[in-house]
Amino acid sequence: MSAIDGLPPLRDVIARHDLRAKKQLGQNFLLDLNLTARIARAAGDLTQCDVIEVGPGPGGLTRGLLAEGARHVLAIEKDARAIPALQEIAEAYPGRLTVIHGDALEIDPLAHVTPPVRIAANLPYNIGTELLVGWLTPPEWPPFWQSLTLMFQKEVAQRIVAKPGGKDYGRLAILAQWRCEARIVLTLPPQAFVPAPKVESAVVHLTALPEPRFPADPKLLEEITRAAFNQRRKMLRASLRGLHPQIETLLAEAGIPPTARAEEIDLERFCALARALAAALAGAST
């Protein structure tokens, strides 16, 4: 599939620009353009969307997104070595690719894109979760993006889509599933990457819901889940004791046994507890 767009195969691009992956940047390059095209297609119809891509590296997914018809792609790359390779792609797709050299954690992409916006990326392993949490916790909801199509280590992907009752279920599942539809759409073996990581990877597709599944104050829900899952082996009456002196009463109001542990409680009841805590705090302040 090196002829996807008339540009050279990615192995040639990497050799010509000396783009050996750097462990400190969390880089693992996906060179199979068949796979990058599948990831781009998993992001949905891009023809009327701007797409934000973080950590494009030599541009495999970038090329997939453009070839699949993305209206415009904003590629944010921290590694200066990759910029010339990405600029070559920009020349092949005039006016449809903007390349920014910088740290995605520090750049506001909204100055460079026009809604509707989707995000698609083979995220650097070292900042992937941090970026996801930032996208899931904007000041206002719905967010600026319609969907996220993101590659993670498989264990992180499983935590995003996990259901109550298992070891993978935790704050990340609550955060993602409260305001999104989340599913794993593709699993990739280590040998699909250069260099091959020690673990499998998976692509997660998250679609923003118009509003949260259940009403709750975001800050209180975050506070509750942080306390609950940071001490997940404890009963909730113990792990949440610091939130309110009458926490057992509030747990009962939310339909949660005080002796339950965090991994046993579904999203709906966590939201009910957040509402009960909000009412108790409001009553105490009047």
PDB file of C-alpha atoms in Angstrom:
ATOM      1  CA  MET A   1       0.000   0.000   0.000  1.00  0.00           C
ATOM      2  CA  SER A   2       2.973   2.297  -0.476  1.00  0.00           C
ATOM      3  CA  ALA A   3       1.131   3.763  -3.457  1.00  0.00           C
ATOM      4  CA  ILE A   4      -1.728   5.058  -1.305  1.00  0.00           C
ATOM      5  CA  ASP A   5      -0.822   8.588  -2.281  1.00  0.00           C
ATOM      6  CA  GLY A   6       2.248   8.461  -4.477  1.00  0.00           C
ATOM      7  CA  LEU A   7       4.529   9.121  -1.513  1.00  0.00           C
ATOM      8  CA  PRO A   8       7.415   6.794  -0.600  1.00  0.00           C
ATOM      9  CA  PRO A   9       6.979   3.794   1.728  1.00  0.00           C
ATOM     10  CA  LEU A  10       7.321   4.714   5.388  1.00  0.00           C
ATOM     11  CA  ARG A  11      10.476   2.632   5.827  1.00  0.00           C
ATOM     12  CA  ASP A  12      12.150   4.758   3.153  1.00  0.00           C
ATOM     13  CA  VAL A  13      10.918   7.952   4.827  1.00  0.00           C
ATOM     14  CA  ILE A  14      12.308   6.838   8.191  1.00  0.00           C
ATOM     15  CA  ALA A  15      15.679   5.899   6.676  1.00  0.00           C
ATOM     16  CA  ARG A  16      15.991   9.133   4.688  1.00  0.00           C
ATOM     17  CA  HIS A  17      15.164  11.379   7.661  1.00  0.00           C
ATOM     18  CA  ASP A  18      16.917   9.198  10.288  1.00  0.00           C
ATOM     19  CA  LEU A  19      13.691   8.817  12.262  1.00  0.00           C
ATOM     20  CA  ARG A  20      14.663   6.029  14.591  1.00  0.00           C
ATOM     21  CA  ALA A  21      12.041   5.839  17.352  1.00  0.00           C
ATOM     22  CA  LYS A  22      13.051   7.415  20.657  1.00  0.00           C
ATOM     23  CA  LYS A  23      11.985   5.642  23.822  1.00  0.00           C
ATOM     24  CA  GLN A  24      11.964   8.895  25.814  1.00  0.00           C
ATOM     25  CA  LEU A  25       9.313  10.265  23.449  1.00  0.00           C
ATOM     26  CA  GLY A  26       7.164   7.139  23.762  1.00  0.00           C
ATOM     27  CA  GLN A  27       7.560   6.442  20.042  1.00  0.00           C
ATOM     28  CA  ASN A  28       6.548   3.205  18.331  1.00  0.00           C
ATOM     29  CA  PHE A  29       5.968   3.701  14.608  1.00  0.00           C
ATOM     30  CA  LEU A  30       3.199   1.902  12.735  1.00  0.00           C
ATOM     31  CA  LEU A  31       4.530   1.364   9.210  1.00  0.00           C
ATOM     32  CA  ASP A  32       1.791  -0.728   7.587  1.00  0.00           C
ATOM     33  CA  LEU A  33      -0.330   1.727   5.600  1.00  0.00           C
ATOM     34  CA  ASN A  34      -3.105  -0.867   5.399  1.00  0.00           C
ATOM     35  CA  LEU A  35      -3.393  -0.631   9.185  1.00  0.00           C
ATOM     36  CA  THR A  36      -3.178   3.155   9.314  1.00  0.00           C
ATOM     37  CA  ALA A  37      -5.960   3.296   6.720  1.00  0.00           C
ATOM     38  CA  ARG A  38      -8.090   0.991   8.909  1.00  0.00           C
ATOM     39  CA  ILE A  39      -7.565   3.290  11.883  1.00  0.00           C
ATOM     40  CA  ALA A  40      -8.510   6.297   9.768  1.00  0.00           C
ATOM     41  CA  ARG A  41     -11.686   4.555   8.628  1.00  0.00           C
ATOM     42  CA  ALA A  42     -12.535   3.713  12.252  1.00  0.00           C
ATOM     43  CA  ALA A  43     -12.693   7.462  12.894  1.00  0.00           C
ATOM     44  CA  GLY A  44     -15.768   7.655  10.646  1.00  0.00           C
ATOM     45  CA  ASP A  45     -16.620   9.951   7.756  1.00  0.00           C
ATOM     46  CA  LEU A  46     -13.934  12.644   7.813  1.00  0.00           C
ATOM     47  CA  THR A  47     -14.858  14.470   4.633  1.00  0.00           C
ATOM     48  CA  GLN A  48     -16.607  17.296   6.477  1.00  0.00           C
ATOM     49  CA  CYS A  49     -14.295  17.333   9.521  1.00  0.00           C
ATOM     50  CA  ASP A  50     -11.009  18.761  10.678  1.00  0.00           C
ATOM     51  CA  VAL A  51      -8.888  16.116  12.387  1.00  0.00           C
ATOM     52  CA  ILE A  52      -6.349  16.670  15.162  1.00  0.00           C
ATOM     53  CA  GLU A  53      -3.504  14.162  15.232  1.00  0.00           C
ATOM     54  CA  VAL A  54      -0.959  14.040  18.063  1.00  0.00           C
ATOM     55  CA  GLY A  55       2.438  12.417  17.594  1.00  0.00           C
ATOM     56  CA  PRO A  56       2.269  11.659  13.861  1.00  0.00           C
ATOM     57  CA  GLY A  57       5.941  10.670  13.649  1.00  0.00           C
ATOM     58  CA  PRO A  58       6.791   9.810  10.032  1.00  0.00           C
ATOM     59  CA  GLY A  59       3.150  10.339   9.046  1.00  0.00           C
ATOM     60  CA  GLY A  60       1.618   6.911   8.490  1.00  0.00           C
ATOM     61  CA  LEU A  61      -1.712   7.722  10.106  1.00  0.00           C
ATOM     62  CA  THR A  62      -1.537  11.256   8.708  1.00  0.00           C
ATOM     63  CA  ARG A  63      -1.450   9.811   5.216  1.00  0.00           C
ATOM     64  CA  GLY A  64      -4.301   7.462   6.063  1.00  0.00           C
ATOM     65  CA  LEU A  65      -6.478  10.303   7.343  1.00  0.00           C
ATOM     66  CA  LEU A  66      -5.832  12.429   4.272  1.00  0.00           C
ATOM     67  CA  ALA A  67      -6.312   9.539   1.865  1.00  0.00           C
ATOM     68  CA  GLU A  68      -9.630   8.734   3.561  1.00  0.00           C
ATOM     69  CA  GLY A  69     -10.790  12.262   2.766  1.00  0.00           C
ATOM     70  CA  ALA A  70     -10.224  14.309   5.922  1.00  0.00           C
ATOM     71  CA  ARG A  71     -11.113  17.916   5.162  1.00  0.00           C
ATOM     72  CA  HIS A  72      -8.051  19.159   7.051  1.00  0.00           C
ATOM     73  CA  VAL A  73      -5.532  17.572   9.434  1.00  0.00           C
ATOM     74  CA  LEU A  74      -3.676  19.382  12.207  1.00  0.00           C
ATOM     75  CA  ALA A  75      -0.599  17.324  13.097  1.00  0.00           C
ATOM     76  CA  ILE A  76       1.153  18.199  16.376  1.00  0.00           C
ATOM     77  CA  GLU A  77       4.643  16.709  16.622  1.00  0.00           C
ATOM     78  CA  LYS A  78       7.206  17.225  19.381  1.00  0.00           C
ATOM     79  CA  ASP A  79      10.103  15.537  17.565  1.00  0.00           C
ATOM     80  CA  ALA A  80      11.802  18.072  15.290  1.00  0.00           C
ATOM     81  CA  ARG A  81      13.295  15.250  13.179  1.00  0.00           C
ATOM     82  CA  ALA A  82       9.829  14.340  11.883  1.00  0.00           C
ATOM     83  CA  ILE A  83       8.850  17.820  10.700  1.00  0.00           C
ATOM     84  CA  PRO A  84      10.516  17.624   7.240  1.00  0.00           C
ATOM     85  CA  ALA A  85       8.814  14.285   6.530  1.00  0.00           C
ATOM     86  CA  LEU A  86       5.448  15.721   7.544  1.00  0.00           C
ATOM     87  CA  GLN A  87       6.019  18.795   5.397  1.00  0.00           C
ATOM     88  CA  GLU A  88       6.499  16.503   2.415  1.00  0.00           C
ATOM     89  CA  ILE A  89       3.036  15.091   3.083  1.00  0.00           C
ATOM     90  CA  ALA A  90       1.665  18.632   3.338  1.00  0.00           C
ATOM     91  CA  GLU A  91       3.078  19.393  -0.122  1.00  0.00           C
ATOM     92  CA  ALA A  92       1.352  16.302  -1.512  1.00  0.00           C
ATOM     93  CA  TYR A  93      -1.978  17.458  -0.037  1.00  0.00           C
ATOM     94  CA  PRO A  94      -1.959  21.237  -0.623  1.00  0.00           C
ATOM     95  CA  GLY A  95      -3.962  23.171   1.936  1.00  0.00           C
ATOM     96  CA  ARG A  96      -5.125  20.082   3.821  1.00  0.00           C
ATOM     97  CA  LEU A  97      -2.326  19.493   6.356  1.00  0.00           C
ATOM     98  CA  THR A  98      -0.995  21.895   8.975  1.00  0.00           C
ATOM     99  CA  VAL A  99       2.069  20.759  10.919  1.00  0.00           C
ATOM    100  CA  ILE A 100       2.894  22.261  14.317  1.00  0.00           C
ATOM    101  CA  HIS A 101       6.167  21.530  16.073  1.00  0.00           C
ATOM    102  CA  GLY A 102       5.506  21.493  19.799  1.00  0.00           C
ATOM    103  CA  ASP A 103       4.192  19.696  22.879  1.00  0.00           C
ATOM    104  CA  ALA A 104       0.533  18.626  22.580  1.00  0.00           C
ATOM    105  CA  LEU A 105       0.104  19.140  26.329  1.00  0.00           C
ATOM    106  CA  GLU A 106       0.910  22.823  25.890  1.00  0.00           C
ATOM    107  CA  ILE A 107      -0.723  23.667  22.546  1.00  0.00           C
ATOM    108  CA  ASP A 108      -4.301  24.881  22.139  1.00  0.00           C
ATOM    109  CA  PRO A 109      -5.414  23.280  18.872  1.00  0.00           C
ATOM    110  CA  LEU A 110      -8.621  25.298  18.597  1.00  0.00           C
ATOM    111  CA  ALA A 111      -6.813  28.215  16.970  1.00  0.00           C
ATOM    112  CA  HIS A 112      -5.935  25.937  14.039  1.00  0.00           C
ATOM    113  CA  VAL A 113      -9.117  23.933  13.361  1.00  0.00           C
ATOM    114  CA  THR A 114     -12.695  24.585  12.317  1.00  0.00           C
ATOM    115  CA  PRO A 115     -15.619  22.551  13.707  1.00  0.00           C
ATOM    116  CA  PRO A 116     -16.703  19.863  13.395  1.00  0.00           C
ATOM    117  CA  VAL A 117     -13.538  18.334  14.821  1.00  0.00           C
ATOM    118  CA  ARG A 118     -12.423  14.768  15.429  1.00  0.00           C
ATOM    119  CA  ILE A 119      -9.241  13.550  17.089  1.00  0.00           C
ATOM    120  CA  ALA A 120      -7.340  10.532  15.756  1.00  0.00           C
ATOM    121  CA  ALA A 121      -3.885   9.513  16.922  1.00  0.00           C
ATOM    122  CA  ASN A 122      -1.412   6.771  17.656  1.00  0.00           C
ATOM    123  CA  LEU A 123      -0.667   8.484  20.947  1.00  0.00           C
ATOM    124  CA  PRO A 124       2.824   8.491  22.438  1.00  0.00           C
ATOM    125  CA  TYR A 125       2.665   5.958  25.264  1.00  0.00           C
ATOM    126  CA  ASN A 126       4.133   8.358  27.816  1.00  0.00           C
ATOM    127  CA  ILE A 127       1.397  11.011  27.530  1.00  0.00           C
ATOM    128  CA  GLY A 128      -1.563   9.118  26.087  1.00  0.00           C
ATOM    129  CA  THR A 129      -3.631   8.805  29.252  1.00  0.00           C
ATOM    130  CA  GLU A 130      -2.954  12.392  30.288  1.00  0.00           C
ATOM    131  CA  LEU A 131      -4.151  13.669  26.926  1.00  0.00           C
ATOM    132  CA  LEU A 132      -7.268  11.501  27.078  1.00  0.00           C
ATOM    133  CA  VAL A 133      -8.221  12.740  30.542  1.00  0.00           C
ATOM    134  CA  GLY A 134      -7.815  16.318  29.353  1.00  0.00           C
ATOM    135  CA  TRP A 135     -10.125  15.728  26.390  1.00  0.00           C
ATOM    136  CA  LEU A 136     -12.708  14.040  28.621  1.00  0.00           C
ATOM    137  CA  THR A 137     -12.780  16.817  31.231  1.00  0.00           C
ATOM    138  CA  PRO A 138     -13.326  20.119  29.394  1.00  0.00           C
ATOM    139  CA  PRO A 139     -14.911  23.084  31.213  1.00  0.00           C
ATOM    140  CA  GLU A 140     -18.069  22.684  29.123  1.00  0.00           C
ATOM    141  CA  TRP A 141     -19.872  19.688  27.642  1.00  0.00           C
ATOM    142  CA  PRO A 142     -20.369  18.782  24.799  1.00  0.00           C
ATOM    143  CA  PRO A 143     -16.645  19.191  24.057  1.00  0.00           C
ATOM    144  CA  PHE A 144     -15.078  20.767  20.982  1.00  0.00           C
ATOM    145  CA  TRP A 145     -14.556  17.312  19.439  1.00  0.00           C
ATOM    146  CA  GLN A 146     -17.129  14.846  18.092  1.00  0.00           C
ATOM    147  CA  SER A 147     -15.085  11.684  18.550  1.00  0.00           C
ATOM    148  CA  LEU A 148     -11.723  10.317  19.631  1.00  0.00           C
ATOM    149  CA  THR A 149     -10.039   7.436  17.796  1.00  0.00           C
ATOM    150  CA  LEU A 150      -6.930   6.678  19.802  1.00  0.00           C
ATOM    151  CA  MET A 151      -4.323   3.952  20.073  1.00  0.00           C
ATOM    152  CA  PHE A 152      -3.119   2.893  23.513  1.00  0.00           C
ATOM    153  CA  GLN A 153      -1.412  -0.027  25.121  1.00  0.00           C
ATOM    154  CA  LYS A 154      -4.092  -2.718  25.212  1.00  0.00           C
ATOM    155  CA  GLU A 155      -4.251  -2.677  28.999  1.00  0.00           C
ATOM    156  CA  VAL A 156      -5.129   1.043  28.934  1.00  0.00           C
ATOM    157  CA  ALA A 157      -7.765   0.468  26.258  1.00  0.00           C
ATOM    158  CA  GLN A 158      -9.321  -2.257  28.402  1.00  0.00           C
ATOM    159  CA  ARG A 159      -9.488   0.140  31.348  1.00  0.00           C
ATOM    160  CA  ILE A 160     -11.380   2.673  29.211  1.00  0.00           C
ATOM    161  CA  VAL A 161     -14.140   0.228  28.213  1.00  0.00           C
ATOM    162  CA  ALA A 162     -14.193  -1.881  31.413  1.00  0.00           C
ATOM    163  CA  LYS A 163     -17.427  -2.770  33.201  1.00  0.00           C
ATOM    164  CA  PRO A 164     -17.949  -3.114  36.967  1.00  0.00           C
ATOM    165  CA  GLY A 165     -16.664  -6.203  38.696  1.00  0.00           C
ATOM    166  CA  GLY A 166     -13.188  -6.586  37.236  1.00  0.00           C
ATOM    167  CA  LYS A 167      -9.688  -5.356  37.944  1.00  0.00           C
ATOM    168  CA  ASP A 168      -9.673  -3.105  34.867  1.00  0.00           C
ATOM    169  CA  TYR A 169     -12.691  -1.127  36.067  1.00  0.00           C
ATOM    170  CA  GLY A 170     -11.729   2.185  37.641  1.00  0.00           C
ATOM    171  CA  ARG A 171     -11.701   5.961  37.324  1.00  0.00           C
ATOM    172  CA  LEU A 172     -10.776   5.908  33.639  1.00  0.00           C
ATOM    173  CA  ALA A 173     -13.834   3.780  32.806  1.00  0.00           C
ATOM    174  CA  ILE A 174     -16.105   6.103  34.800  1.00  0.00           C
ATOM    175  CA  LEU A 175     -14.617   9.189  33.192  1.00  0.00           C
ATOM    176  CA  ALA A 176     -14.898   7.831  29.640  1.00  0.00           C
ATOM    177  CA  GLN A 177     -18.277   6.136  29.854  1.00  0.00           C
ATOM    178  CA  TRP A 178     -20.073   8.889  31.753  1.00  0.00           C
ATOM    179  CA  ARG A 179     -20.129  11.169  28.722  1.00  0.00           C
ATOM    180  CA  CYS A 180     -19.066   8.930  25.813  1.00  0.00           C
ATOM    181  CA  GLU A 181     -19.796   5.739  23.954  1.00  0.00           C
ATOM    182  CA  ALA A 182     -16.512   3.815  24.145  1.00  0.00           C
ATOM    183  CA  ARG A 183     -15.468   0.647  22.332  1.00  0.00           C
ATOM    184  CA  ILE A 184     -12.318  -1.108  21.167  1.00  0.00           C
ATOM    185  CA  VAL A 185     -12.314  -1.231  17.365  1.00  0.00           C
ATOM    186  CA  LEU A 186      -8.924  -2.768  16.578  1.00  0.00           C
ATOM    187  CA  THR A 187      -6.212  -4.763  18.353  1.00  0.00           C
ATOM    188  CA  LEU A 188      -2.645  -4.818  17.054  1.00  0.00           C
ATOM    189  CA  PRO A 189       0.237  -7.179  17.909  1.00  0.00           C
ATOM    190  CA  PRO A 190       3.654  -5.845  18.967  1.00  0.00           C
ATOM    191  CA  GLN A 191       5.230  -6.841  15.645  1.00  0.00           C
ATOM    192  CA  ALA A 192       3.047  -4.305  13.827  1.00  0.00           C
ATOM    193  CA  PHE A 193       5.306  -1.571  15.217  1.00  0.00           C
ATOM    194  CA  VAL A 194       8.903  -0.450  14.868  1.00  0.00           C
ATOM    195  CA  PRO A 195      10.387  -0.950  17.372  1.00  0.00           C
ATOM    196  CA  ALA A 196       8.065  -3.682  18.623  1.00  0.00           C
ATOM    197  CA  PRO A 197       6.756  -2.848  22.115  1.00  0.00           C
ATOM    198  CA  LYS A 198       6.473  -5.561  24.748  1.00  0.00           C
ATOM    199  CA  VAL A 199       2.678  -5.387  24.829  1.00  0.00           C
ATOM    200  CA  GLU A 200      -0.281  -5.473  22.461  1.00  0.00           C
ATOM    201  CA  SER A 201      -1.931  -2.229  21.423  1.00  0.00           C
ATOM    202  CA  ALA A 202      -5.571  -1.380  20.804  1.00  0.00           C
ATOM    203  CA  VAL A 203      -7.541   1.399  19.150  1.00  0.00           C
ATOM    204  CA  VAL A 204     -10.438   2.849  21.124  1.00  0.00           C
ATOM    205  CA  HIS A 205     -13.209   4.887  19.506  1.00  0.00           C
ATOM    206  CA  LEU A 206     -15.071   7.283  21.813  1.00  0.00           C
ATOM    207  CA  THR A 207     -18.097   9.236  20.617  1.00  0.00           C
ATOM    208  CA  ALA A 208     -19.142  12.252  22.683  1.00  0.00           C
ATOM    209  CA  LEU A 209     -22.713  12.066  23.987  1.00  0.00           C
ATOM    210  CA  PRO A 210     -24.820  15.248  23.844  1.00  0.00           C
ATOM    211  CA  GLU A 211     -25.005  15.192  27.640  1.00  0.00           C
ATOM    212  CA  PRO A 212     -23.801  12.897  30.445  1.00  0.00           C
ATOM    213  CA  ARG A 213     -25.615   9.598  30.922  1.00  0.00           C
ATOM    214  CA  PHE A 214     -26.611  10.586  34.456  1.00  0.00           C
ATOM    215  CA  PRO A 215     -26.606  14.006  36.161  1.00  0.00           C
ATOM    216  CA  ALA A 216     -23.670  14.673  38.479  1.00  0.00           C
ATOM    217  CA  ASP A 217     -21.269  17.455  39.338  1.00  0.00           C
ATOM    218  CA  PRO A 218     -18.032  16.652  37.457  1.00  0.00           C
ATOM    219  CA  LYS A 219     -15.729  17.762  40.263  1.00  0.00           C
ATOM    220  CA  LEU A 220     -17.591  15.776  42.909  1.00  0.00           C
ATOM    221  CA  LEU A 221     -17.744  12.697  40.699  1.00  0.00           C
ATOM    222  CA  GLU A 222     -14.003  12.989  40.142  1.00  0.00           C
ATOM    223  CA  GLU A 223     -13.396  13.435  43.878  1.00  0.00           C
ATOM    224  CA  ILE A 224     -15.520  10.422  44.774  1.00  0.00           C
ATOM    225  CA  THR A 225     -13.998   8.093  42.202  1.00  0.00           C
ATOM    226  CA  ARG A 226     -10.462   9.195  43.038  1.00  0.00           C
ATOM    227  CA  ALA A 227     -10.978   8.410  46.730  1.00  0.00           C
ATOM    228  CA  ALA A 228     -12.835   5.173  46.004  1.00  0.00           C
ATOM    229  CA  PHE A 229     -10.389   3.676  43.515  1.00  0.00           C
ATOM    230  CA  ASN A 230      -7.203   4.918  45.176  1.00  0.00           C
ATOM    231  CA  GLN A 231      -8.126   2.578  48.021  1.00  0.00           C
ATOM    232  CA  ARG A 232     -10.073   0.046  46.008  1.00  0.00           C
ATOM    233  CA  ARG A 233      -9.501  -2.822  48.439  1.00  0.00           C
ATOM    234  CA  LYS A 234     -11.257  -0.928  51.205  1.00  0.00           C
ATOM    235  CA  MET A 235     -15.001  -0.823  51.792  1.00  0.00           C
ATOM    236  CA  LEU A 236     -16.482   2.427  50.540  1.00  0.00           C
ATOM    237  CA  ARG A 237     -17.527   3.522  54.021  1.00  0.00           C
ATOM    238  CA  ALA A 238     -13.812   3.573  54.829  1.00  0.00           C
ATOM    239  CA  SER A 239     -12.320   4.866  51.561  1.00  0.00           C
ATOM    240  CA  LEU A 240     -14.875   7.711  51.323  1.00  0.00           C
ATOM    241  CA  ARG A 241     -14.887   8.617  55.017  1.00  0.00           C
ATOM    242  CA  GLY A 242     -13.013  11.864  54.378  1.00  0.00           C
ATOM    243  CA  LEU A 243     -15.641  13.235  51.996  1.00  0.00           C
ATOM    244  CA  HIS A 244     -18.455  13.702  54.516  1.00  0.00           C
ATOM    245  CA  PRO A 245     -19.097  12.762  58.168  1.00  0.00           C
ATOM    246  CA  GLN A 246     -22.388  11.079  57.180  1.00  0.00           C
ATOM    247  CA  ILE A 247     -20.953   9.119  54.263  1.00  0.00           C
ATOM    248  CA  GLU A 248     -22.767   5.902  55.198  1.00  0.00           C
ATOM    249  CA  THR A 249     -26.098   7.710  55.045  1.00  0.00           C
ATOM    250  CA  LEU A 250     -25.207   9.183  51.659  1.00  0.00           C
ATOM    251  CA  LEU A 251     -24.144   5.778  50.357  1.00  0.00           C
ATOM    252  CA  ALA A 252     -27.501   4.357  51.417  1.00  0.00           C
ATOM    253  CA  GLU A 253     -29.326   7.219  49.661  1.00  0.00           C
ATOM    254  CA  ALA A 254     -27.471   6.301  46.467  1.00  0.00           C
ATOM    255  CA  GLY A 255     -28.390   2.634  46.799  1.00  0.00           C
ATOM    256  CA  ILE A 256     -24.818   1.605  47.622  1.00  0.00           C
ATOM    257  CA  PRO A 257     -24.082  -0.837  50.462  1.00  0.00           C
ATOM    258  CA  PRO A 258     -21.487   0.804  52.759  1.00  0.00           C
ATOM    259  CA  THR A 259     -19.552  -2.475  52.756  1.00  0.00           C
ATOM    260  CA  ALA A 260     -19.231  -2.516  48.946  1.00  0.00           C
ATOM    261  CA  ARG A 261     -15.934  -1.848  47.199  1.00  0.00           C
ATOM    262  CA  ALA A 262     -15.412   0.595  44.345  1.00  0.00           C
ATOM    263  CA  GLU A 263     -15.091  -1.972  41.561  1.00  0.00           C
ATOM    264  CA  GLU A 264     -18.572  -3.309  42.378  1.00  0.00           C
ATOM    265  CA  ILE A 265     -20.379   0.000  41.804  1.00  0.00           C
ATOM    266  CA  ASP A 266     -21.714   0.999  38.409  1.00  0.00           C
ATOM    267  CA  LEU A 267     -21.653   4.452  36.853  1.00  0.00           C
ATOM    268  CA  GLU A 268     -25.281   5.221  37.659  1.00  0.00           C
ATOM    269  CA  ARG A 269     -24.791   4.706  41.394  1.00  0.00           C
ATOM    270  CA  PHE A 270     -21.552   6.693  41.467  1.00  0.00           C
ATOM    271  CA  CYS A 271     -23.488   9.577  39.892  1.00  0.00           C
ATOM    272  CA  ALA A 272     -26.281   9.123  42.444  1.00  0.00           C
ATOM    273  CA  LEU A 273     -23.691   9.363  45.218  1.00  0.00           C
ATOM    274  CA  ALA A 274     -22.288  12.545  43.675  1.00  0.00           C
ATOM    275  CA  ARG A 275     -25.788  14.075  43.731  1.00  0.00           C
ATOM    276  CA  ALA A 276     -26.354  12.994  47.344  1.00  0.00           C
ATOM    277  CA  LEU A 277     -23.022  14.479  48.372  1.00  0.00           C
ATOM    278  CA  ALA A 278     -23.791  17.720  46.514  1.00  0.00           C
ATOM    279  CA  ALA A 279     -27.141  18.032  48.335  1.00  0.00           C
ATOM    280  CA  ALA A 280     -25.507  17.346  51.707  1.00  0.00           C
ATOM    281  CA  LEU A 281     -22.781  19.921  51.115  1.00  0.00           C
ATOM    282  CA  ALA A 282     -25.338  22.489  49.946  1.00  0.00           C
ATOM    283  CA  GLY A 283     -27.442  21.884  53.045  1.00  0.00           C
ATOM    284  CA  ALA A 284     -24.457  22.301  55.311  1.00  0.00           C
ATOM    285  CA  SER A 285     -23.604  25.667  53.756  1.00  0.00           C
ATOM    286  CA  THR A 286     -27.054  27.198  54.249  1.00  0.00           C
TER     287      THR A 286
END
